[in-house]
CSV table of C-alpha atoms in Angstrom, one decimal:
chain,number,residue,atom,x,y,z
A,597,UNK,CA,40.8,-24.3,-8.7
A,598,UNK,CA,39.8,-22.0,-5.7
A,599,UNK,CA,36.7,-22.9,-4.6
A,600,UNK,CA,34.0,-20.0,-4.3
A,601,UNK,CA,32.0,-18.8,-2.0
A,602,UNK,CA,28.8,-18.5,-2.5
A,603,UNK,CA,27.2,-15.1,-2.4
A,604,UNK,CA,23.5,-16.7,-1.7
A,605,UNK,CA,23.3,-20.1,0.4
A,606,UNK,CA,19.6,-21.5,0.9
A,607,UNK,CA,19.6,-24.6,2.7
A,608,UNK,CA,17.0,-26.8,3.5
A,609,UNK,CA,13.5,-24.1,3.0
A,610,UNK,CA,10.7,-25.2,4.1
A,611,UNK,CA,7.5,-22.8,3.7
A,612,UNK,CA,3.6,-24.1,3.6
A,613,UNK,CA,0.3,-22.4,3.5
A,614,UNK,CA,-1.9,-23.9,5.8
A,615,UNK,CA,-2.3,-27.7,6.2
A,616,UNK,CA,-1.2,-30.1,3.1
A,617,UNK,CA,-0.2,-26.9,1.0
A,618,UNK,CA,3.4,-27.3,1.0
A,619,UNK,CA,5.0,-24.8,-1.1
A,620,UNK,CA,9.0,-25.5,-0.6
A,621,UNK,CA,10.1,-28.7,0.8
A,622,UNK,CA,13.3,-28.6,1.5
A,623,UNK,CA,15.3,-26.3,-1.4
A,624,UNK,CA,19.2,-25.9,-1.3
A,625,UNK,CA,20.6,-23.4,-3.9
A,626,UNK,CA,23.8,-22.0,-3.8
A,627,UNK,CA,24.7,-18.6,-6.2
A,628,UNK,CA,28.2,-17.6,-6.2
A,629,UNK,CA,29.0,-14.0,-6.9
A,630,UNK,CA,28.5,-12.8,-10.8
A,631,UNK,CA,26.7,-16.0,-11.8
A,632,UNK,CA,23.3,-15.7,-13.5
A,633,UNK,CA,21.5,-18.6,-12.1
A,634,UNK,CA,17.9,-19.0,-13.9
A,635,UNK,CA,15.3,-21.1,-11.8
A,636,UNK,CA,12.8,-23.2,-13.8
A,637,UNK,CA,10.0,-25.3,-12.4
A,638,UNK,CA,6.2,-25.8,-13.2
A,639,UNK,CA,4.1,-23.6,-12.1
A,640,UNK,CA,3.0,-23.7,-8.3
A,641,UNK,CA,6.5,-25.2,-8.0
A,642,UNK,CA,8.1,-23.0,-5.3
A,643,UNK,CA,10.4,-20.3,-7.7
A,644,UNK,CA,9.2,-17.2,-7.1
A,645,UNK,CA,8.2,-18.0,-3.0
A,646,UNK,CA,11.6,-19.1,-3.0
A,647,UNK,CA,12.9,-15.7,-4.3
A,648,UNK,CA,10.4,-14.0,-1.9
A,649,UNK,CA,12.1,-15.9,1.2
A,650,UNK,CA,15.5,-14.7,0.5
A,651,UNK,CA,14.4,-11.2,0.9
A,652,UNK,CA,11.8,-12.2,3.3
A,653,UNK,CA,8.6,-10.6,2.0
A,654,UNK,CA,7.7,-14.2,2.6
A,655,UNK,CA,8.7,-15.6,6.2
A,656,UNK,CA,10.2,-19.5,5.7
A,657,UNK,CA,9.1,-22.0,8.1
A,658,UNK,CA,12.2,-23.6,8.2
A,659,UNK,CA,15.5,-23.6,7.0
A,660,UNK,CA,18.9,-21.4,6.3
A,661,UNK,CA,19.2,-18.4,3.9
A,662,UNK,CA,22.8,-16.6,3.9
A,663,UNK,CA,23.0,-13.3,1.3
A,664,UNK,CA,26.5,-11.9,1.7
A,665,UNK,CA,27.5,-14.4,4.7
A,666,UNK,CA,24.7,-12.9,6.8
A,667,UNK,CA,21.4,-15.3,7.8
A,668,UNK,CA,18.3,-13.6,7.3
A,669,UNK,CA,16.0,-15.1,8.9
A,670,UNK,CA,16.4,-13.8,12.5
A,671,UNK,CA,17.7,-10.2,11.4
A,672,UNK,CA,15.9,-7.6,13.3
A,673,UNK,CA,14.5,-5.0,10.7
A,674,UNK,CA,16.8,-2.7,10.4
A,675,UNK,CA,19.2,-5.2,10.1
A,676,UNK,CA,17.2,-6.6,7.4
A,677,UNK,CA,16.7,-3.8,5.2
A,678,UNK,CA,20.6,-2.9,4.8
A,679,UNK,CA,20.8,-6.2,3.3
A,680,UNK,CA,17.5,-5.6,1.1
A,681,UNK,CA,19.3,-2.0,-0.1
A,682,UNK,CA,22.0,-4.5,-1.7
A,683,UNK,CA,19.2,-6.9,-3.3
A,684,UNK,CA,17.0,-5.4,-6.2
A,685,UNK,CA,13.9,-7.3,-6.9
A,686,UNK,CA,12.1,-6.8,-10.6
A,687,UNK,CA,8.2,-7.8,-10.3
A,688,UNK,CA,6.3,-9.8,-12.8
A,689,UNK,CA,4.4,-6.3,-13.9
A,690,UNK,CA,7.1,-4.0,-12.8
A,691,UNK,CA,5.5,-3.0,-10.0
A,692,UNK,CA,5.4,0.4,-10.6
A,693,UNK,CA,3.8,3.0,-8.1
A,694,UNK,CA,0.9,4.4,-10.2
A,695,UNK,CA,0.6,7.8,-8.7
A,696,UNK,CA,4.2,8.8,-9.4
A,697,UNK,CA,5.5,9.5,-12.6
A,698,UNK,CA,8.6,7.8,-14.1
A,699,UNK,CA,11.0,10.1,-12.6
A,700,UNK,CA,9.0,10.0,-9.3
A,701,UNK,CA,9.1,6.3,-9.8
A,702,UNK,CA,13.2,6.2,-9.6
A,703,UNK,CA,13.8,9.5,-7.2
A,704,UNK,CA,11.5,7.6,-4.5
A,705,UNK,CA,14.1,5.0,-3.5
A,706,UNK,CA,17.5,7.3,-3.9
A,707,UNK,CA,15.4,10.5,-1.9
A,708,UNK,CA,14.9,8.0,1.0
A,709,UNK,CA,18.8,6.4,1.2
A,710,UNK,CA,20.6,8.8,-0.1
A,711,UNK,CA,19.6,11.7,1.8
A,712,UNK,CA,22.9,13.6,1.0
A,713,UNK,CA,22.2,13.8,-3.1
A,714,UNK,CA,20.9,16.9,-3.9
A,715,UNK,CA,18.2,17.2,-6.3
A,716,UNK,CA,20.9,18.1,-9.6
A,717,UNK,CA,22.8,14.8,-8.3
A,718,UNK,CA,19.7,12.6,-8.3
A,719,UNK,CA,18.3,13.4,-11.7
A,720,UNK,CA,21.9,12.7,-12.8
A,721,UNK,CA,21.1,10.0,-11.6
A,722,UNK,CA,17.9,9.0,-12.8
A,723,UNK,CA,19.0,10.1,-16.4
A,724,UNK,CA,22.0,7.8,-16.3
A,725,UNK,CA,20.1,4.2,-14.7
A,726,UNK,CA,17.2,5.4,-17.6
A,727,UNK,CA,19.7,5.7,-20.4
A,728,UNK,CA,21.1,2.2,-19.4
A,729,UNK,CA,18.0,0.7,-19.9
A,730,UNK,CA,17.4,2.5,-23.1
A,731,UNK,CA,14.3,4.3,-21.5
A,732,UNK,CA,15.3,8.3,-21.1
A,733,UNK,CA,12.4,9.4,-23.4
A,734,UNK,CA,9.7,8.0,-20.9
A,735,UNK,CA,11.3,10.5,-17.8
A,736,UNK,CA,8.2,12.5,-17.4
A,737,UNK,CA,5.6,9.6,-18.8
A,738,UNK,CA,3.5,8.0,-15.9
A,739,UNK,CA,3.3,4.3,-15.7
A,740,UNK,CA,-0.4,3.9,-17.2
A,741,UNK,CA,1.2,5.5,-20.6
A,742,UNK,CA,4.1,2.7,-20.5
A,743,UNK,CA,4.0,-0.6,-22.4
A,744,UNK,CA,4.3,-4.0,-20.9
A,745,UNK,CA,8.1,-4.0,-22.0
A,746,UNK,CA,9.0,0.1,-20.6
A,747,UNK,CA,7.3,-0.8,-17.3
A,748,UNK,CA,9.4,-3.7,-17.1
A,749,UNK,CA,12.7,-1.9,-17.5
A,750,UNK,CA,11.4,1.2,-16.0
A,751,UNK,CA,11.0,-1.8,-13.0
A,752,UNK,CA,14.4,-2.8,-13.3
A,753,UNK,CA,15.9,0.9,-13.7
A,754,UNK,CA,14.3,1.8,-10.2
A,755,UNK,CA,16.4,-1.7,-8.5
A,756,UNK,CA,19.3,-0.3,-10.2
A,757,UNK,CA,19.2,3.2,-9.0
A,758,UNK,CA,20.7,1.8,-5.8
A,759,UNK,CA,23.1,0.0,-7.3
A,760,UNK,CA,22.1,-3.3,-6.2
A,761,UNK,CA,25.3,-6.4,-6.1
A,762,UNK,CA,22.1,-8.9,-6.4
A,763,UNK,CA,19.2,-8.9,-8.8
A,764,UNK,CA,15.9,-11.0,-8.6
A,765,UNK,CA,14.1,-11.1,-11.8
A,766,UNK,CA,10.4,-12.9,-11.5
A,767,UNK,CA,9.8,-13.7,-14.6
A,768,UNK,CA,11.1,-10.8,-16.6
A,769,UNK,CA,9.6,-11.4,-19.9
A,770,UNK,CA,6.3,-13.1,-18.8
A,771,UNK,CA,3.5,-11.7,-21.3
A,772,UNK,CA,6.0,-9.9,-23.7
A,773,UNK,CA,6.0,-10.8,-27.3
A,774,UNK,CA,9.5,-12.3,-28.9
A,775,UNK,CA,10.9,-9.0,-29.8
A,776,UNK,CA,10.8,-7.8,-26.6
A,777,UNK,CA,11.8,-10.7,-24.4
A,778,UNK,CA,14.9,-10.9,-26.1
A,779,UNK,CA,16.0,-7.5,-25.6
A,780,UNK,CA,14.8,-7.9,-21.6
A,781,UNK,CA,17.1,-10.9,-21.7
A,782,UNK,CA,19.8,-8.9,-23.8
A,783,UNK,CA,19.3,-6.1,-21.1
A,784,UNK,CA,19.7,-8.7,-18.3
A,785,UNK,CA,23.1,-9.6,-19.7
A,786,UNK,CA,23.9,-6.1,-20.4
A,787,UNK,CA,23.7,-5.4,-16.7
A,788,UNK,CA,25.2,-8.1,-15.3
A,789,UNK,CA,28.6,-7.4,-17.8
A,790,UNK,CA,28.1,-3.5,-16.4
A,791,UNK,CA,27.6,-3.3,-12.8
A,792,UNK,CA,28.7,-7.0,-12.1
A,793,UNK,CA,25.7,-8.1,-10.6
A,794,UNK,CA,24.7,-11.6,-9.2
A,795,UNK,CA,21.1,-12.5,-10.5
A,796,UNK,CA,18.2,-15.2,-9.9
A,797,UNK,CA,16.2,-15.4,-12.7
A,798,UNK,CA,12.7,-17.2,-12.6
A,799,UNK,CA,11.3,-17.8,-16.1
A,800,UNK,CA,9.1,-19.9,-18.0
A,801,UNK,CA,11.0,-18.6,-21.4
A,802,UNK,CA,13.7,-21.2,-22.5
A,803,UNK,CA,14.6,-18.4,-24.7
A,804,UNK,CA,15.7,-16.1,-21.6
A,805,UNK,CA,16.9,-19.0,-19.7
A,806,UNK,CA,19.1,-20.6,-22.6
A,807,UNK,CA,20.6,-16.7,-22.9
A,808,UNK,CA,20.7,-15.4,-19.5
A,809,UNK,CA,21.8,-18.8,-17.9
A,810,UNK,CA,24.9,-19.5,-16.4
A,811,UNK,CA,23.6,-22.1,-14.7
A,812,UNK,CA,19.7,-24.1,-14.2
A,813,UNK,CA,18.2,-25.1,-11.6
A,814,UNK,CA,14.7,-27.0,-11.6
A,815,UNK,CA,12.3,-27.1,-8.9
A,816,UNK,CA,9.5,-29.9,-8.6
A,817,UNK,CA,7.2,-30.1,-6.2
A,818,UNK,CA,9.0,-27.7,-3.7
A,819,UNK,CA,12.3,-29.5,-4.1
A,820,UNK,CA,15.2,-29.2,-6.0
A,821,UNK,CA,14.9,-31.7,-8.5
A,822,UNK,CA,18.2,-31.3,-10.9
A,823,UNK,CA,21.0,-28.5,-11.9
A,824,UNK,CA,23.3,-27.8,-14.4
A,825,UNK,CA,24.3,-25.3,-17.2
A,826,UNK,CA,21.8,-25.1,-20.7
A,827,UNK,CA,23.7,-27.6,-22.9
A,828,UNK,CA,23.9,-30.2,-19.7
A,829,UNK,CA,20.2,-30.3,-19.2
A,830,UNK,CA,19.1,-29.9,-22.4
A,831,UNK,CA,20.7,-33.3,-23.5
A,832,UNK,CA,19.2,-34.7,-20.2
A,833,UNK,CA,18.2,-38.4,-20.1
A,834,UNK,CA,15.2,-37.5,-17.8
A,835,UNK,CA,12.1,-37.4,-20.2
A,836,UNK,CA,10.4,-35.3,-17.6
A,837,UNK,CA,14.0,-32.4,-17.4
A,838,UNK,CA,14.5,-32.8,-21.5
A,839,UNK,CA,10.2,-31.9,-21.9
A,840,UNK,CA,11.3,-28.3,-20.5
A,841,UNK,CA,13.2,-27.9,-23.8
A,842,UNK,CA,11.0,-29.1,-26.3
B,3,UNK,CA,-20.5,-22.1,12.1
B,4,UNK,CA,-18.3,-22.4,14.2
B,5,UNK,CA,-15.6,-21.6,11.9
B,6,UNK,CA,-17.6,-18.6,11.0
B,7,UNK,CA,-17.3,-17.4,14.8
B,8,UNK,CA,-13.9,-17.7,15.0
B,9,UNK,CA,-12.8,-16.5,11.5
B,10,UNK,CA,-14.9,-12.7,13.3
B,11,UNK,CA,-12.6,-13.4,16.1
B,12,UNK,CA,-9.4,-13.8,14.2
B,13,UNK,CA,-10.9,-10.5,11.7
B,14,UNK,CA,-11.3,-8.6,15.3
B,15,UNK,CA,-7.8,-9.5,16.6
B,16,UNK,CA,-6.4,-9.2,13.3
B,17,UNK,CA,-7.6,-5.5,13.2
B,18,UNK,CA,-6.8,-5.0,17.0
B,19,UNK,CA,-3.0,-5.8,16.1
B,20,UNK,CA,-3.2,-3.3,12.7
B,21,UNK,CA,-4.0,-1.0,15.4
B,22,UNK,CA,-1.6,-1.4,17.7
B,23,UNK,CA,1.3,-1.5,14.5
B,24,UNK,CA,-0.2,2.3,14.0
B,25,UNK,CA,0.8,3.3,17.5
B,26,UNK,CA,4.1,1.5,17.0
B,27,UNK,CA,5.0,3.1,13.9
B,28,UNK,CA,3.2,6.3,14.6
B,29,UNK,CA,6.7,7.5,16.5
B,30,UNK,CA,9.0,6.1,14.6
B,31,UNK,CA,11.0,8.0,12.0
B,32,UNK,CA,10.9,9.2,9.3
B,33,UNK,CA,8.1,11.5,9.8
B,34,UNK,CA,6.5,11.1,5.8
B,35,UNK,CA,5.6,14.8,6.1
B,36,UNK,CA,5.0,15.7,2.8
B,37,UNK,CA,2.9,12.8,2.3
B,38,UNK,CA,1.2,13.7,4.8
B,39,UNK,CA,0.4,16.8,3.7
B,40,UNK,CA,-0.4,15.3,0.7
B,41,UNK,CA,-3.5,13.0,2.3
B,42,UNK,CA,-4.6,15.9,4.2
B,43,UNK,CA,-5.3,17.8,0.8
B,44,UNK,CA,-6.8,14.6,-0.9
B,45,UNK,CA,-9.0,13.6,2.2
B,46,UNK,CA,-9.8,17.1,3.3
B,47,UNK,CA,-9.7,19.9,0.4
B,48,UNK,CA,-10.8,17.1,-2.0
B,49,UNK,CA,-14.1,16.5,-0.1
B,50,UNK,CA,-15.3,19.8,0.7
B,51,UNK,CA,-17.4,20.8,-2.2
B,52,UNK,CA,-19.2,17.4,-1.4
B,53,UNK,CA,-19.1,18.2,2.1
B,54,UNK,CA,-20.6,21.8,1.7
B,55,UNK,CA,-23.2,20.5,-0.5
B,56,UNK,CA,-24.5,18.1,1.5
B,57,UNK,CA,-24.1,20.5,4.7
B,58,UNK,CA,-26.1,23.6,3.2
B,59,UNK,CA,-29.0,20.6,2.4
B,60,UNK,CA,-29.1,19.6,5.8
B,61,UNK,CA,-29.7,22.8,7.4
B,62,UNK,CA,-32.1,23.8,4.4
B,63,UNK,CA,-34.1,21.0,5.0
B,64,UNK,CA,-34.0,20.5,8.4
B,65,UNK,CA,-35.1,24.3,9.2
B,66,UNK,CA,-37.9,23.5,6.0
B,67,UNK,CA,-39.2,20.5,8.3
B,68,UNK,CA,-38.9,21.8,11.5
B,69,UNK,CA,-40.7,25.1,10.9
B,70,UNK,CA,-44.7,23.9,10.8
B,71,UNK,CA,-44.3,22.1,14.1
B,72,UNK,CA,-42.8,25.1,15.7
B,73,UNK,CA,-44.9,27.1,14.2
B,74,UNK,CA,-47.9,25.4,15.9
B,75,UNK,CA,-46.8,26.5,19.3
B,76,UNK,CA,-45.7,29.6,18.2
B,77,UNK,CA,-41.7,29.0,18.8
B,78,UNK,CA,-40.6,29.8,15.2
B,79,UNK,CA,-38.0,32.3,17.3
B,80,UNK,CA,-36.6,28.7,18.7
B,81,UNK,CA,-36.2,27.6,15.1
B,82,UNK,CA,-32.2,29.1,14.3
B,83,UNK,CA,-30.9,27.3,17.7
B,84,UNK,CA,-32.9,24.6,17.3
B,85,UNK,CA,-31.8,23.8,13.9
B,86,UNK,CA,-27.8,24.6,15.1
B,87,UNK,CA,-28.0,22.2,17.9
B,88,UNK,CA,-29.1,19.3,15.8
B,89,UNK,CA,-26.7,20.0,13.5
B,90,UNK,CA,-23.9,20.5,15.8
B,91,UNK,CA,-24.6,17.8,18.0
B,92,UNK,CA,-25.6,15.3,15.8
B,93,UNK,CA,-26.8,15.3,12.4
B,94,UNK,CA,-23.5,17.3,10.8
B,95,UNK,CA,-21.2,14.5,12.4
B,96,UNK,CA,-22.6,12.0,11.5
B,97,UNK,CA,-23.6,12.9,8.1
B,98,UNK,CA,-20.4,14.4,7.0
B,99,UNK,CA,-18.5,11.2,8.8
B,100,UNK,CA,-20.7,9.1,6.5
B,101,UNK,CA,-20.1,10.8,3.3
B,102,UNK,CA,-16.3,10.4,4.1
B,103,UNK,CA,-17.1,6.5,4.7
B,104,UNK,CA,-17.8,6.5,1.6
B,105,UNK,CA,-15.7,8.7,-0.5
B,106,UNK,CA,-12.2,8.3,1.8
B,107,UNK,CA,-12.4,4.9,3.0
B,108,UNK,CA,-13.9,3.2,0.1
B,109,UNK,CA,-10.7,5.7,-1.8
B,110,UNK,CA,-8.3,4.1,0.6
B,111,UNK,CA,-9.3,0.5,0.3
B,112,UNK,CA,-9.3,0.5,-3.2
B,113,UNK,CA,-6.0,2.1,-3.6
B,114,UNK,CA,-3.9,-0.1,-0.8
B,115,UNK,CA,-6.3,-3.1,-2.6
B,116,UNK,CA,-4.9,-2.5,-6.1
B,117,UNK,CA,-1.4,-1.6,-4.7
B,118,UNK,CA,-1.1,-4.6,-2.6
B,119,UNK,CA,-2.7,-6.8,-6.0
B,120,UNK,CA,-0.1,-5.1,-8.4
B,121,UNK,CA,2.8,-5.8,-5.6
B,122,UNK,CA,4.0,-1.9,-5.1
B,123,UNK,CA,3.6,-2.6,-1.9
B,124,UNK,CA,6.2,-5.7,-1.9
B,125,UNK,CA,8.3,-3.5,-3.8
B,126,UNK,CA,8.4,-0.6,-1.3
B,127,UNK,CA,9.4,-2.9,1.6
B,128,UNK,CA,11.8,-4.8,-0.8
B,129,UNK,CA,13.5,-1.4,-1.5
B,130,UNK,CA,14.3,-1.0,2.4
B,131,UNK,CA,10.8,1.4,2.3
B,132,UNK,CA,8.4,1.0,5.7
B,133,UNK,CA,5.0,0.7,3.4
B,134,UNK,CA,3.0,0.8,6.9
B,135,UNK,CA,4.3,4.0,7.8
B,136,UNK,CA,4.2,5.7,4.1
B,137,UNK,CA,0.9,4.4,3.2
B,138,UNK,CA,-0.8,3.4,6.4
B,139,UNK,CA,0.2,5.7,9.1
B,140,UNK,CA,0.2,9.2,6.8
B,141,UNK,CA,-3.2,8.3,5.5
B,142,UNK,CA,-5.0,7.5,9.3
B,143,UNK,CA,-3.3,10.6,10.4
B,144,UNK,CA,-4.6,12.7,7.9
B,145,UNK,CA,-8.4,11.0,7.9
B,146,UNK,CA,-8.3,12.0,11.8
B,147,UNK,CA,-7.3,15.5,11.7
B,148,UNK,CA,-9.0,16.2,8.2
B,149,UNK,CA,-12.8,14.9,9.1
B,150,UNK,CA,-13.4,17.2,12.3
B,151,UNK,CA,-12.6,20.3,10.0
B,152,UNK,CA,-15.0,18.9,7.4
B,153,UNK,CA,-17.7,18.6,10.0
B,154,UNK,CA,-16.7,22.4,11.5
B,155,UNK,CA,-17.3,23.4,8.1
B,156,UNK,CA,-20.3,21.5,7.2
B,157,UNK,CA,-21.5,23.3,10.9
B,158,UNK,CA,-21.0,26.5,9.5
B,159,UNK,CA,-22.6,25.6,6.2
B,160,UNK,CA,-25.8,23.6,7.8
B,161,UNK,CA,-26.1,27.1,9.7
B,162,UNK,CA,-25.7,29.0,6.6
B,163,UNK,CA,-28.5,26.6,5.3
B,164,UNK,CA,-30.8,27.0,7.8
B,165,UNK,CA,-30.9,30.3,7.7
B,166,UNK,CA,-31.2,30.4,3.9
B,167,UNK,CA,-34.6,28.1,4.9
B,168,UNK,CA,-36.0,30.4,7.4
B,169,UNK,CA,-35.9,33.0,5.1
B,170,UNK,CA,-37.6,31.4,2.2
B,171,UNK,CA,-41.2,32.1,4.7
B,172,UNK,CA,-40.0,34.6,7.1
B,173,UNK,CA,-37.9,37.7,6.9
B,174,UNK,CA,-34.6,37.6,9.7
B,175,UNK,CA,-31.0,39.6,9.0
B,176,UNK,CA,-28.0,37.1,9.1
B,177,UNK,CA,-26.5,39.0,12.4
B,178,UNK,CA,-30.4,38.4,14.5
B,179,UNK,CA,-30.2,34.7,13.0
B,180,UNK,CA,-26.5,34.1,14.2
B,181,UNK,CA,-26.9,35.7,17.3
B,182,UNK,CA,-30.2,33.3,18.1
B,183,UNK,CA,-28.0,29.9,16.8
B,184,UNK,CA,-25.1,31.3,19.5
B,185,UNK,CA,-27.3,32.2,22.4
B,186,UNK,CA,-28.7,28.3,22.2
B,187,UNK,CA,-25.5,26.9,21.7
B,188,UNK,CA,-23.2,26.0,24.6
B,189,UNK,CA,-19.4,24.5,25.4
B,190,UNK,CA,-21.8,20.9,26.4
B,191,UNK,CA,-23.2,20.8,22.7
B,192,UNK,CA,-20.0,22.1,20.7
B,193,UNK,CA,-16.9,20.1,22.5
B,194,UNK,CA,-18.4,16.4,22.8
B,195,UNK,CA,-19.4,16.6,19.8
B,196,UNK,CA,-16.1,17.8,18.0
B,197,UNK,CA,-14.3,15.2,20.1
B,198,UNK,CA,-16.0,11.9,18.5
B,199,UNK,CA,-15.6,13.3,15.1
B,200,UNK,CA,-11.7,12.6,15.7
B,201,UNK,CA,-12.7,9.0,16.5
B,202,UNK,CA,-14.9,9.3,13.3
B,203,UNK,CA,-11.7,10.4,11.0
B,204,UNK,CA,-9.5,7.6,13.0
B,205,UNK,CA,-11.8,4.7,12.3
B,206,UNK,CA,-13.0,6.0,8.6
B,207,UNK,CA,-8.6,6.0,8.0
B,208,UNK,CA,-7.9,2.7,9.5
B,209,UNK,CA,-10.6,0.7,8.3
B,210,UNK,CA,-9.9,2.2,4.8
B,211,UNK,CA,-6.4,0.9,5.3
B,212,UNK,CA,-6.4,-2.1,7.0
B,213,UNK,CA,-9.2,-3.3,4.4
B,214,UNK,CA,-6.7,-2.2,1.2
B,215,UNK,CA,-3.9,-3.7,2.9
B,216,UNK,CA,-4.7,-6.8,4.2
B,217,UNK,CA,-6.3,-7.4,0.6
B,218,UNK,CA,-5.6,-11.0,-1.2
B,219,UNK,CA,-4.1,-10.8,-4.4
B,220,UNK,CA,-6.6,-11.1,-7.6
B,221,UNK,CA,-8.1,-8.5,-8.9
B,222,UNK,CA,-11.7,-9.0,-7.2
B,223,UNK,CA,-10.3,-8.3,-3.6
B,224,UNK,CA,-10.3,-4.8,-4.8
B,225,UNK,CA,-13.3,-4.4,-5.5
B,226,UNK,CA,-14.0,-6.2,-2.0
B,227,UNK,CA,-11.9,-4.0,0.0
B,228,UNK,CA,-13.4,-1.0,-1.2
B,229,UNK,CA,-16.8,-2.1,-0.5
B,230,UNK,CA,-16.0,-3.6,3.0
B,231,UNK,CA,-14.2,-0.4,3.9
B,232,UNK,CA,-17.2,1.8,3.6
B,233,UNK,CA,-19.7,-0.8,5.2
B,234,UNK,CA,-17.4,-1.2,8.5
B,235,UNK,CA,-16.5,2.1,8.5
B,236,UNK,CA,-20.2,3.5,8.4
B,237,UNK,CA,-21.2,0.6,10.9
B,238,UNK,CA,-18.1,1.9,13.0
B,239,UNK,CA,-19.8,5.5,13.0
B,240,UNK,CA,-22.8,4.3,14.3
B,241,UNK,CA,-20.9,2.6,17.0
B,242,UNK,CA,-19.1,5.4,18.0
B,243,UNK,CA,-22.0,7.6,17.7
B,244,UNK,CA,-23.8,5.9,20.0
B,245,UNK,CA,-21.2,5.5,22.5
B,246,UNK,CA,-20.0,9.2,22.9
B,247,UNK,CA,-24.0,10.1,23.2
B,248,UNK,CA,-23.9,7.8,26.2
B,249,UNK,CA,-20.6,8.5,27.3
B,250,UNK,CA,-21.6,13.0,27.2
B,251,UNK,CA,-25.0,11.8,28.7
B,252,UNK,CA,-22.9,10.6,32.1
B,253,UNK,CA,-20.3,13.3,32.2
B,254,UNK,CA,-22.5,16.4,31.5
């Protein structure tokens, strides 16, 4: 079988915040095209920092990050933005712009990056994307009128509107009830199917990990401790790994 | 102690770099005209009632307080000119700027601080939109342009307040009152006082944006950003005013 070229390659990633605060201590992760990779780990193990380094929201101290075969660490701002346009990032609380309605939240990136779009085309794109996350009825609402789950869906719609090839989810089900968490997990899968995206999902929610993952990586003290499928890791002989699955 | 001093210099250095970044981003596309106009509306138009009330009271009170002393010397006719001179040269610019420090700088600090804490600024950055250009440059520019206009407005309302105050004890029609005002005022009174208001506006906008944009994570930092924005902007207004007065004194 032909070996797949990873779409995301992270090699020897180091990041520290001040003296004696090493968060990442040589993380190595590869993600293949079309794959859903779940990253698990205790709080403070460096999961969120890893995906933030991936879009250079946080600058790594050392290491290589290749996305679509392009080394990101030394890219100039304009070149970096070209790569960022192909990556969508769902923040923990959706990070919706409070002063804009749902429609304006979705229109904002489109108006910036698709100047050739007419108002009608923008409206069609917004409606289609909101329909794909099942929230068309919230189109004219303000973020303050939305529940936690709805904010995450709208946040996801906003990232999807630019049709990214990679999606990074930072704890997509945190703070949600079991039913809404399940709905978000289903949405992640349906997006993977529909848009053929590659995803990294940071989560503490094992139900979400089980449902969405093709592969799981577990971080411990800033390094990859182990990796495998959900079933492999669930039956691991390592007590610490198994503690995630209890 | 040494660490505290180093932190102060670190802070000043970071603020200076923030100003450099503003000038660097200022000339980069896109223009962000829509957001700039929105901020002009928020900073300028929405501050009008507050500035009008304080401007009126400044003129009225200054007239009422100065009248007894001038009347003692039989110089009551100097009152309109003296009030206008005090308002335009010093009181209206400083008081208006201080009010804007309270309203505008704290508003910007809190808004950007909360955007930072809720990752809205990060969201902008990952969607390849320059948050500095969109949020900071537009707000600083709007403050730099709107605060001088608010000061000119406060000057006018203050002079009108002076007219009302004058007419409480005496009788003078508005045309005569205005001619007494404009006989006293010269280029040297208006020009330097107006120029310094651009600096007031620039620093009110910059300090508000700096405090909000660099807020650390956590809701507590939003309050801190708003509070520090008011304190440092007010301090900056007094320092700029002192420098402007010294400079005006040297040049004119």
